[in-house]
Short mmCIF file of C-alpha atoms and ligand atoms in Angstrom, two decimals:
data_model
loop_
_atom_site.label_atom_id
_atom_site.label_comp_id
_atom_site.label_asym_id
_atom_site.label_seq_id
_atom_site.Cartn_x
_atom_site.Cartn_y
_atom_site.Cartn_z
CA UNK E 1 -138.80 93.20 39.56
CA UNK E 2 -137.15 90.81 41.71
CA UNK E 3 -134.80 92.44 44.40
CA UNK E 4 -131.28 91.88 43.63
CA UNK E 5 -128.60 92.65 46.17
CA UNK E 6 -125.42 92.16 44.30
CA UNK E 7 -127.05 94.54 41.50
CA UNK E 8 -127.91 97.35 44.06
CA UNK E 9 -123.82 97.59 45.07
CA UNK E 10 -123.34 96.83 41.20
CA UNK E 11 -124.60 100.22 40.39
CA UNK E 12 -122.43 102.38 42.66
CA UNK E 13 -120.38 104.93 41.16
CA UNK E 14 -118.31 106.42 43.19
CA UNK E 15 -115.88 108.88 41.81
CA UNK E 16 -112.07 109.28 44.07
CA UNK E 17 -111.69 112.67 44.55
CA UNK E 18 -108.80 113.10 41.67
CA UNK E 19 -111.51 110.96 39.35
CA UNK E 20 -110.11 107.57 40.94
CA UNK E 21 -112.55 104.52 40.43
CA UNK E 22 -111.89 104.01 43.77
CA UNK E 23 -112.90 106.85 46.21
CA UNK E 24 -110.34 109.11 47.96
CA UNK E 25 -109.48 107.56 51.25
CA UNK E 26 -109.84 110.06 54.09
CA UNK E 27 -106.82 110.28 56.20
CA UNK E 28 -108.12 112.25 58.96
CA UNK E 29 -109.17 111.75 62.57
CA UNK E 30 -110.33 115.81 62.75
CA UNK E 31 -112.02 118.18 59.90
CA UNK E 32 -111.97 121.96 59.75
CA UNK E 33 -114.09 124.41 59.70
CA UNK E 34 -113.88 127.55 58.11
CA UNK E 35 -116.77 128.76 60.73
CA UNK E 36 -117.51 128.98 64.16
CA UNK E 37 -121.17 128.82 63.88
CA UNK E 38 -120.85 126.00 61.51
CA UNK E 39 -118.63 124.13 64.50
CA UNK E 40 -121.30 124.83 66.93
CA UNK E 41 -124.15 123.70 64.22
CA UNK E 42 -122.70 120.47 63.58
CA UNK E 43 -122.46 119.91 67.42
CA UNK E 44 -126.26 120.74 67.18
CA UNK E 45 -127.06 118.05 64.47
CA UNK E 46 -125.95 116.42 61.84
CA UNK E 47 -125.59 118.13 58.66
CA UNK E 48 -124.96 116.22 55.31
CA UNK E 49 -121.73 115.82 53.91
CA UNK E 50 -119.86 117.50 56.85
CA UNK E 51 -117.85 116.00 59.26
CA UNK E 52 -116.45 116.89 62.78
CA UNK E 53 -114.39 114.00 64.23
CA UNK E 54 -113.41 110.31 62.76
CA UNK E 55 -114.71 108.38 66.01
CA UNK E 56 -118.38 110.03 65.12
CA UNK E 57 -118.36 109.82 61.15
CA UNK E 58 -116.07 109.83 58.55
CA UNK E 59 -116.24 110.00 54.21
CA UNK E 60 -114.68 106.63 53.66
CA UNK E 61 -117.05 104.09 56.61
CA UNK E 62 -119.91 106.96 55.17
CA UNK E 63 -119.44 105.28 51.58
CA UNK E 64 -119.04 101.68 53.01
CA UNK E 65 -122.08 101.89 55.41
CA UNK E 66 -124.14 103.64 52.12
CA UNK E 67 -123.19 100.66 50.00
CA UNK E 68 -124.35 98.42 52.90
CA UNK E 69 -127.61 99.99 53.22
CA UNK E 70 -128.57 99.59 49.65
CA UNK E 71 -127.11 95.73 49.97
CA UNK E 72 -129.31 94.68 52.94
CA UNK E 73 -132.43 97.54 51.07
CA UNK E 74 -132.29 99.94 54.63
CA UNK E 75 -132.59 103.34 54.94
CA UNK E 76 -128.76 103.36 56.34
CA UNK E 77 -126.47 101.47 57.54
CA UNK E 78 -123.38 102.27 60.25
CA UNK E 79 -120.08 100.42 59.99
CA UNK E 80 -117.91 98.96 63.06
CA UNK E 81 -115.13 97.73 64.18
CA UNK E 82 -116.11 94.57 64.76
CA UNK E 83 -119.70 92.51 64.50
CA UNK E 84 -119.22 92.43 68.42
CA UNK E 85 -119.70 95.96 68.41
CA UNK E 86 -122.38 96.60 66.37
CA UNK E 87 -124.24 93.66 68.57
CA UNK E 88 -123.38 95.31 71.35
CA UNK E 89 -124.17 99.14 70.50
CA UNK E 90 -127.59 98.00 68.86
CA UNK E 91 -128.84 96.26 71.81
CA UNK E 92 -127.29 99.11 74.27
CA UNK E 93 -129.23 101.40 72.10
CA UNK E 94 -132.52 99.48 72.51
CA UNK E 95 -132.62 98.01 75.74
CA UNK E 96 -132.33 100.18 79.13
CA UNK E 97 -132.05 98.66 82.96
CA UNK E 98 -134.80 96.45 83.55
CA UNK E 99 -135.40 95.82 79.69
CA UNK E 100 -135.20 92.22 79.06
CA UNK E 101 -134.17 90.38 75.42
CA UNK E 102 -135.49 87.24 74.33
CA UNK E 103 -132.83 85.01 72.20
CA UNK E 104 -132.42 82.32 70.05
CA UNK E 105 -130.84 79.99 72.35
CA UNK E 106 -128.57 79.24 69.02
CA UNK E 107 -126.37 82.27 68.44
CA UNK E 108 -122.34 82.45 68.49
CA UNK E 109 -120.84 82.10 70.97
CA UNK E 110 -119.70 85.81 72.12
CA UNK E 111 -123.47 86.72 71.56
CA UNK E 112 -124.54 84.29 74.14
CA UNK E 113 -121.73 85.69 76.51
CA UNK E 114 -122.61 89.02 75.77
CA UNK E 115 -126.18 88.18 76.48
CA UNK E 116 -125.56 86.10 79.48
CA UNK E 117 -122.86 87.74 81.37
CA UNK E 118 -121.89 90.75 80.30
CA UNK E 119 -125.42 92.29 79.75
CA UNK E 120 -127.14 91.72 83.00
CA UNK E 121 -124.43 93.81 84.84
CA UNK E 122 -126.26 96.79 83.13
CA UNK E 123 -129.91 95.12 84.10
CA UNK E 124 -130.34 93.93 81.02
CA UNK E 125 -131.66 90.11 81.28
CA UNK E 126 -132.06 87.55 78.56
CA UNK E 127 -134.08 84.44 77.91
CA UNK E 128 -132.85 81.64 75.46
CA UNK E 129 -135.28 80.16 74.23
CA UNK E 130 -135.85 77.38 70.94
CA UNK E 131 -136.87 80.08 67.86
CA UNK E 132 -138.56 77.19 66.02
CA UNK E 133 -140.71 77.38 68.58
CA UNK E 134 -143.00 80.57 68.39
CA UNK E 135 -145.20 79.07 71.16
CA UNK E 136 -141.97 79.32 73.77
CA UNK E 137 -140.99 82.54 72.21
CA UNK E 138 -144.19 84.19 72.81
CA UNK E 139 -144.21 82.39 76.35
CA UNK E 140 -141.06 84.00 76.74
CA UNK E 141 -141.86 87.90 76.28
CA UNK E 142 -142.84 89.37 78.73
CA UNK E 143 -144.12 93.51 79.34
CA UNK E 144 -139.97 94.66 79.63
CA UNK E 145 -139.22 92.89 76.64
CA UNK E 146 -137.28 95.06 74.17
CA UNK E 147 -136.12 92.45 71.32
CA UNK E 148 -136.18 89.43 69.49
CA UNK E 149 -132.57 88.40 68.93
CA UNK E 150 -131.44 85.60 66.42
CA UNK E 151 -129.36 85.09 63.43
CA UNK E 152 -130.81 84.46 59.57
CA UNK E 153 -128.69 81.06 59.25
CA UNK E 154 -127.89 79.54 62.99
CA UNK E 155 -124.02 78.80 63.92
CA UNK E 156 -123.31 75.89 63.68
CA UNK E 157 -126.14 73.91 62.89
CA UNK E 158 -127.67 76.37 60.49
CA UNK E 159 -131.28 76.20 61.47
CA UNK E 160 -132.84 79.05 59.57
CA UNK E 161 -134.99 81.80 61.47
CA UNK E 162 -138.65 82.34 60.05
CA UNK E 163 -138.26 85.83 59.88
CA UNK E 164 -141.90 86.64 58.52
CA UNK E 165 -143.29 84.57 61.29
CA UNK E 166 -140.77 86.48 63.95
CA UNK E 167 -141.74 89.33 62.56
CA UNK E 168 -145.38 89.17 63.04
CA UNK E 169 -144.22 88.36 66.93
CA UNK E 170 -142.54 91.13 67.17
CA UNK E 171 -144.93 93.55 65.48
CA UNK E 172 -148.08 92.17 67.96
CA UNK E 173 -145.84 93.03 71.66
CA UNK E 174 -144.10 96.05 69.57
CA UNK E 175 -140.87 95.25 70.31
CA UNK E 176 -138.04 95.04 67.59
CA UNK E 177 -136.44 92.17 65.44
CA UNK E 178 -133.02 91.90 64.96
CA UNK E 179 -131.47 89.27 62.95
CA UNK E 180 -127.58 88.73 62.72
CA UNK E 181 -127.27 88.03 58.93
CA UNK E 182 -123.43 86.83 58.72
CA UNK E 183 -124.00 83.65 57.52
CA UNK E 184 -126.60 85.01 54.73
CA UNK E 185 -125.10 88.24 52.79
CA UNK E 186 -126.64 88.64 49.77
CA UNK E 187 -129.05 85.24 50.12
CA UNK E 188 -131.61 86.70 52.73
CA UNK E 189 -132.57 90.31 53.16
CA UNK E 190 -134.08 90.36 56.34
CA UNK E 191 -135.21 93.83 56.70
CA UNK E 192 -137.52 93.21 53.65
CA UNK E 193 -139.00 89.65 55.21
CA UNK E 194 -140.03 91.84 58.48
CA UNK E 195 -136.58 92.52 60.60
CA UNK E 196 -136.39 95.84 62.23
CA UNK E 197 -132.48 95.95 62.36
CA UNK E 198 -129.65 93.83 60.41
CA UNK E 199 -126.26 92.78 62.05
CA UNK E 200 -123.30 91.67 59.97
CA UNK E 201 -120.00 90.38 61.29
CA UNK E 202 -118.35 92.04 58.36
CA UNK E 203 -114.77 89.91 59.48
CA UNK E 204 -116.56 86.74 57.19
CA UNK E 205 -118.15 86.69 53.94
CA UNK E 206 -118.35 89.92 53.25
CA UNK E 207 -114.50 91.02 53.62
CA UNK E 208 -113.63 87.70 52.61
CA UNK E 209 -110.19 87.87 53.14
CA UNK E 210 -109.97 87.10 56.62
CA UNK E 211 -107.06 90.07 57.21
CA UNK E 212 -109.55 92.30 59.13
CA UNK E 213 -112.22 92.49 62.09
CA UNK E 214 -115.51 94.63 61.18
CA UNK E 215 -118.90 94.56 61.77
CA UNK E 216 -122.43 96.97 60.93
CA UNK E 217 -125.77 97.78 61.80
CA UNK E 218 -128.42 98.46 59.03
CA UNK E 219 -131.57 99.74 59.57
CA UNK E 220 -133.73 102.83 59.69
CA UNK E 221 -132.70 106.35 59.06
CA UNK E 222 -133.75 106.95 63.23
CA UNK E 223 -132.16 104.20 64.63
CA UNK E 224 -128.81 104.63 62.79
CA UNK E 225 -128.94 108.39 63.98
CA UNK E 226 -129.16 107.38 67.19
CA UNK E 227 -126.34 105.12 67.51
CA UNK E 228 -124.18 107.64 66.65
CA UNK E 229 -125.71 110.80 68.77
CA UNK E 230 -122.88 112.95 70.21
CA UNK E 231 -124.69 112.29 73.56
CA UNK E 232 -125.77 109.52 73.71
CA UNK E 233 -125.21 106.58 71.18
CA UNK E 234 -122.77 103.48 72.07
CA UNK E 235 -121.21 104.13 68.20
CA UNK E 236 -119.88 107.55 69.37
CA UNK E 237 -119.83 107.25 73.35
CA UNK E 238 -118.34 103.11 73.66
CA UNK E 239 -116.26 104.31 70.56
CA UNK E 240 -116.02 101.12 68.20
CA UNK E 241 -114.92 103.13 64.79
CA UNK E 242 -113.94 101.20 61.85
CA UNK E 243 -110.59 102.49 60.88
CA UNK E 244 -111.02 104.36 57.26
CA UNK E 245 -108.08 102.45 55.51
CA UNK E 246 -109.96 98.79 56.77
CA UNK E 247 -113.47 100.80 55.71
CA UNK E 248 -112.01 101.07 52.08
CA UNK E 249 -110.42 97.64 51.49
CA UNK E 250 -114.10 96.17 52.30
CA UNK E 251 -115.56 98.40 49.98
CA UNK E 252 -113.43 96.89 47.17
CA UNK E 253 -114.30 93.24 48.38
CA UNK E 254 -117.84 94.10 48.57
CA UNK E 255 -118.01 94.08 44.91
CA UNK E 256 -116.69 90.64 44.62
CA UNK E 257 -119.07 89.50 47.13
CA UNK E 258 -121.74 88.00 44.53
CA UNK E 259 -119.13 85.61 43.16
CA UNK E 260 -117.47 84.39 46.36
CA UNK E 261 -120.79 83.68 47.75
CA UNK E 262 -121.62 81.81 44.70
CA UNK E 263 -118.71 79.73 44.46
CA UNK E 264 -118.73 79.15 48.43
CA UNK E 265 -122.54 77.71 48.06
CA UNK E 266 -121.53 75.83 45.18
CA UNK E 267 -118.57 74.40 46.69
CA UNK E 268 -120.79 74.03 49.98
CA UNK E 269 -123.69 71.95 47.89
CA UNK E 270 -121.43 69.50 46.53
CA UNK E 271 -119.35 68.70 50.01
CA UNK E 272 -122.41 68.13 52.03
CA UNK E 273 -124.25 66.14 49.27
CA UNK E 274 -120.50 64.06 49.08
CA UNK E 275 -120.56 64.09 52.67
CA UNK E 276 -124.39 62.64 52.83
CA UNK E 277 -123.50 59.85 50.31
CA UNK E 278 -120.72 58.63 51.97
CA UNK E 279 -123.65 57.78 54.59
CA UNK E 280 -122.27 61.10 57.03
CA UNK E 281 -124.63 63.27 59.32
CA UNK E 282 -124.65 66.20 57.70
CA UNK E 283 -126.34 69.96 58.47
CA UNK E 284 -126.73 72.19 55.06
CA UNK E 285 -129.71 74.26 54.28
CA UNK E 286 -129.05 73.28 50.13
CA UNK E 287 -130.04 69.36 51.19
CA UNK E 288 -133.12 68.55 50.29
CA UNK E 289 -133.73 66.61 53.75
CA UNK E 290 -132.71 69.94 55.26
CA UNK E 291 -136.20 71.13 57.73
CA UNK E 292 -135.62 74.62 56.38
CA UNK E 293 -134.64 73.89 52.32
CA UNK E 294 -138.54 74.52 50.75
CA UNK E 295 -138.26 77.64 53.47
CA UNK E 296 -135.10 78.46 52.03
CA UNK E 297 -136.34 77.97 48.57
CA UNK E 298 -139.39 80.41 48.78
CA UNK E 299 -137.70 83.23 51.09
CA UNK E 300 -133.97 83.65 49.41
CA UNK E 301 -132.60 86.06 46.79
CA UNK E 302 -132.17 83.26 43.87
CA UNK E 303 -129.12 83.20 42.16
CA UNK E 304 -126.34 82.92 45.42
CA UNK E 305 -126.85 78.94 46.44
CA UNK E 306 -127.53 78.04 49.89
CA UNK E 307 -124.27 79.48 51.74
CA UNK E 308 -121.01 78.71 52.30
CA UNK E 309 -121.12 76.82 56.01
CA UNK E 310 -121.92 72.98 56.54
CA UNK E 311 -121.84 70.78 59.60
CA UNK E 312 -121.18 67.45 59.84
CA UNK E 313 -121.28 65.20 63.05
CA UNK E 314 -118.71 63.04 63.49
CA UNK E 315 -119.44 61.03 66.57
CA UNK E 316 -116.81 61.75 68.47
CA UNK E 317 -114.03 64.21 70.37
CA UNK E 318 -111.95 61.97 69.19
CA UNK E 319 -112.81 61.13 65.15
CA UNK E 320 -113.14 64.78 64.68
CA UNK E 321 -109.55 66.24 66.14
CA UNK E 322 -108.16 63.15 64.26
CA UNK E 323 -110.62 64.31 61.17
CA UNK E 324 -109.52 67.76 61.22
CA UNK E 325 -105.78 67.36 61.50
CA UNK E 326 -105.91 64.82 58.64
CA UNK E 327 -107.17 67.25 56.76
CA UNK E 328 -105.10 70.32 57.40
CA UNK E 329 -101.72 67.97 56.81
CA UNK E 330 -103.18 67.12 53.46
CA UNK E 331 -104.09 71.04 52.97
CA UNK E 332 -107.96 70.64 52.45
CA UNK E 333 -107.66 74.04 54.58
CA UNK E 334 -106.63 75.30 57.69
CA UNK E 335 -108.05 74.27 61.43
CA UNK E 336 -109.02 77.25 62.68
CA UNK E 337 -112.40 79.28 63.71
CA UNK E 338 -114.08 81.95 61.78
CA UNK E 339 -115.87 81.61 57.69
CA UNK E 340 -115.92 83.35 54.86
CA UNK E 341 -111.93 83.19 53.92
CA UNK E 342 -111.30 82.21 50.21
CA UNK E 343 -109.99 78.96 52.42
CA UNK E 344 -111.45 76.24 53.43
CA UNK E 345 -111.77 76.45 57.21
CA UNK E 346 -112.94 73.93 60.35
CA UNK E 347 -113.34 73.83 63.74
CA UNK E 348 -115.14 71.94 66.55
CA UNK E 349 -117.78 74.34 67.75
CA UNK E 350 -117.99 72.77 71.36
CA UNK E 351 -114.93 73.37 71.94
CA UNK E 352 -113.86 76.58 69.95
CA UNK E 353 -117.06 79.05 68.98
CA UNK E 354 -119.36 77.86 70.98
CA UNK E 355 -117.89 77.09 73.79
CA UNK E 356 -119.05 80.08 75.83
CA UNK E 357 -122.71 77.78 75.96
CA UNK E 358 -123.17 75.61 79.16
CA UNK E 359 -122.53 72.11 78.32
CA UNK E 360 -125.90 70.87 78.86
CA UNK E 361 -127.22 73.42 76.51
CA UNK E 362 -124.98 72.62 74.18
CA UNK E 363 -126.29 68.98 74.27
CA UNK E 364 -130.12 69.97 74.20
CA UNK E 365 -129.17 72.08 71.23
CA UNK E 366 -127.74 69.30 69.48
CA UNK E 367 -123.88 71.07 69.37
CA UNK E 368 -122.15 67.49 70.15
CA UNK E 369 -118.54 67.28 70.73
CA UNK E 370 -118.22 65.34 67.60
CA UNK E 371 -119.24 68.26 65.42
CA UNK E 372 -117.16 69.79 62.49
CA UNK E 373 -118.15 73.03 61.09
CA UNK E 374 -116.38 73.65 57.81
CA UNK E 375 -116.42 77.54 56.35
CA UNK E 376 -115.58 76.37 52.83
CA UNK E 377 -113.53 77.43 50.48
CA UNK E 378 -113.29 78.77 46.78
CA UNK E 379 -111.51 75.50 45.38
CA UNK E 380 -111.57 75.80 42.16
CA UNK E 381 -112.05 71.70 41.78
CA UNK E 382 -114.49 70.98 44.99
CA UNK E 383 -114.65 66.99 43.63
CA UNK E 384 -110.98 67.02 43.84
CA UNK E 385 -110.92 68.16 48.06
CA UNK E 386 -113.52 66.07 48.19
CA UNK E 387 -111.18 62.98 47.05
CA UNK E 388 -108.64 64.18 49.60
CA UNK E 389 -111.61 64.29 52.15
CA UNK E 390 -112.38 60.43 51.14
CA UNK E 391 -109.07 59.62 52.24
CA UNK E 392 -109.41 61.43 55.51
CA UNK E 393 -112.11 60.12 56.22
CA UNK E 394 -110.92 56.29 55.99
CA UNK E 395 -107.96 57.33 57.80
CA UNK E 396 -109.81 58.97 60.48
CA UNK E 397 -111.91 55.95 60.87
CA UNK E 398 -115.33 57.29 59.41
CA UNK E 399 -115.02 55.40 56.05
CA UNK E 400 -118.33 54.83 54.54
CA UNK E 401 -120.88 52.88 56.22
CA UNK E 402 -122.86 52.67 52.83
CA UNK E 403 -121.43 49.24 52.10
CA UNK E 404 -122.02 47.56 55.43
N1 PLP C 1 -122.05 86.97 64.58
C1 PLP C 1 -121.71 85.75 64.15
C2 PLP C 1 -122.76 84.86 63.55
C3 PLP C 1 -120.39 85.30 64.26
O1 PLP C 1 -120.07 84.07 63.83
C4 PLP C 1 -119.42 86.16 64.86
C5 PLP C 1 -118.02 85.74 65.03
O2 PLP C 1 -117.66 84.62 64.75
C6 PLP C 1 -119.82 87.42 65.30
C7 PLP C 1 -121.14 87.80 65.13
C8 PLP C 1 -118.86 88.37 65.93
O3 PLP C 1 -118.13 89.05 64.93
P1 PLP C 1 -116.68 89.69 65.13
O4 PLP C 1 -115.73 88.59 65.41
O5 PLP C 1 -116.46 90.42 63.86
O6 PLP C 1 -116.78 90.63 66.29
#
């Protein structure tokens, strides 16, 4: 039968502890014990079901991250405070001084800080490289290398990652996949195409409500163990805890997820094919001149469209600050960063999310100044923003070229 993610949360029961359809929410940053030696054995290892201190585990981010595991089909899953942390924890758990991490050279743009400044103060080096380019990336590993780092759908310009074909990389220098799969919930399941651990900024798609920050690791039964060992894993020791009350509002929106991501890739399909007919450059993994779409096609979970992100060059600085106000006064959605709100949302990556990339990598990547990333919306009537785009558009000075 053909794996379906939305399904797997579908079939969750989980009873609140007064028979509420929605579990209790625990309220606690301590538990008792009504033993010593049962104290002193959960300080010894984990035992199921009991709990010692929020900042280690707690009930409610225990339901979440089980919910998550079945989502992404891992063993478990751990939930964070942000997607920064679990980044963060799951490469501080993998890599040691002298370890070395080879990147997509196309990942947000706090990853590439992360990786580029913040990580070789611990000895930890990394090498950007092109992932369409499994020649360079096996050019690029090296005896310390530790990981493979990209993301399933690339911000901003939403080049997809081969993760079969990464996979098979990583497998032959035994070193470990991880693929940040924020753009993607519910479309790809990279643990089943070959990943060895899954990332989610939890703050997009899957809250969807843009009112919170929270991130999670999924992966084996070991590896999430170890991120949260009382002596030694970044989840306890760097402390990034997901509150409880934020850990059960995303449980709720989790169960929504199937639709939103639906109605974002069907709102998504339709702008970028409007955008390509009005003669536009225009980045969307649903086109069919898309390099990745028969990829796409073969490799996703049917049934969720192509995702809810498109890019579309403008040119210029200029056309697309003039593009993007336009469009806010005449409330297509709001200019600001971050995706997944029920919103429409845009920003210029050069200068906002991506920023953190040297300019001439930006240029080599293809991230020009004139670029527009839109997080859309669920419009109910997508032709109708796209009418109030039209007008933008003319305004802006990017009226069809078709004609000419
Ligand atoms: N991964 C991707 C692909 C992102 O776009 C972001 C933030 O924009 C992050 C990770 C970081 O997530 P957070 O802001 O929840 O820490």
């Amino acid at each position: 039968m053909t794996f379906d993610p939305a399904k797997r949360i579908q079939d969750v029961l989980l009873f609140g502890e007064f028979g509420g359809v929605n579990p209790s929410i625990t309220d606690s940053a301590t538990y008792t014990f009504m033993s010593n030696e049962k104290m002193e054995e959960l300080f010894d290892h984990e035992i199921e079901g009991c709990f010692l201190y929020s900042r280690h585990w707690n009930k409610t981010n225990k339901y979440l991250s089980d919910v998550l595991a079945l989502m992404e089909d891992g063993e478990a899953a751990h939930a964070t405070a942000s997607g920064m942390a679990a980044i963060s924890s799951t490469l501080i758990q993998l890599c040691s001084t002298g370890d070395e991490i080879v990147s997509s050279r196309t990942v947000y743009g706090g990853t590439y800080a992360l990786l580029k400044n913040l990580l070789p103060r611990m000895g930890i080096s990394t090498q950007f490289v092109d992932f369409q380019n499994q020649a360079a990336i096996r050019a690029a590993i090296t005896p310390n290398t530790r990981v493979l780092y990209c993301e399933s759908m690339s911000n901003p310009l939403l080049e997809v990652s081969d993760i079969p074909a990464l996979s098979r990389i990583a497998r032959e220098h035994n070193i470990q996949l991880v693929v940040d799969n924020t753009f993607s919930p519910l479309i790809l399941s990279p643990l089943r195409l070959g990943a060895d651990v899954v990332i989610h900024s939890m703050t997009k798609f899957i809250n969807g409500t843009s009112d919170c920050i929270a991130g999670c690791v999924i992966s084996s039964h070991d590896f999430i163990a170890s991120l949260s060992d009382i002596n030694s894993g970044p989840c306890m020791l760097l402390g990034p805890v997901l509150d409880s009350l934020r850990a059960a509002s995303l449980l709720k929106n989790l169960h929504s997820l199937h639709i939103r991501m639906t109605q974002h890739g069907k709102n998504a399909l339709h702008l970028a094919r409007f955008l390509e007919n009005e003669g536009l450059t225009v980045y969307y993994p649903g086109l069919e001149n898309h390099p990745h779409h028969q990829w796409m096609k073969t490799h996703r979970n049917p049934g969720y469209g192509y995702g809810g992100i498109v890019a579309l060059d403008t040119g210029s600085k200029a056309a697309a600050n003039k593009l993007m106000s336009l469009m806010q006064e005449q409330k297509v959605g709001y200019l600001a960063v971050s995706l997944g709100y029920f919103k429409t949302l845009f920003s210029a990556p050069a200068h906002s999310t991506s920023s953190e990339i040297p300019e001439d990598e930006l240029d080599s990547i293809g991230i020009g100044d004139g670029l527009i990333r839109f997080s859309i919306g669920l419009d109910r009537d997508i032709a109708q923003t796209c009418e109030v785009i039209q007008h933008c558009l003319t305004e802006a000075g990017l009226a069809p070229t078709k004609a000419a």
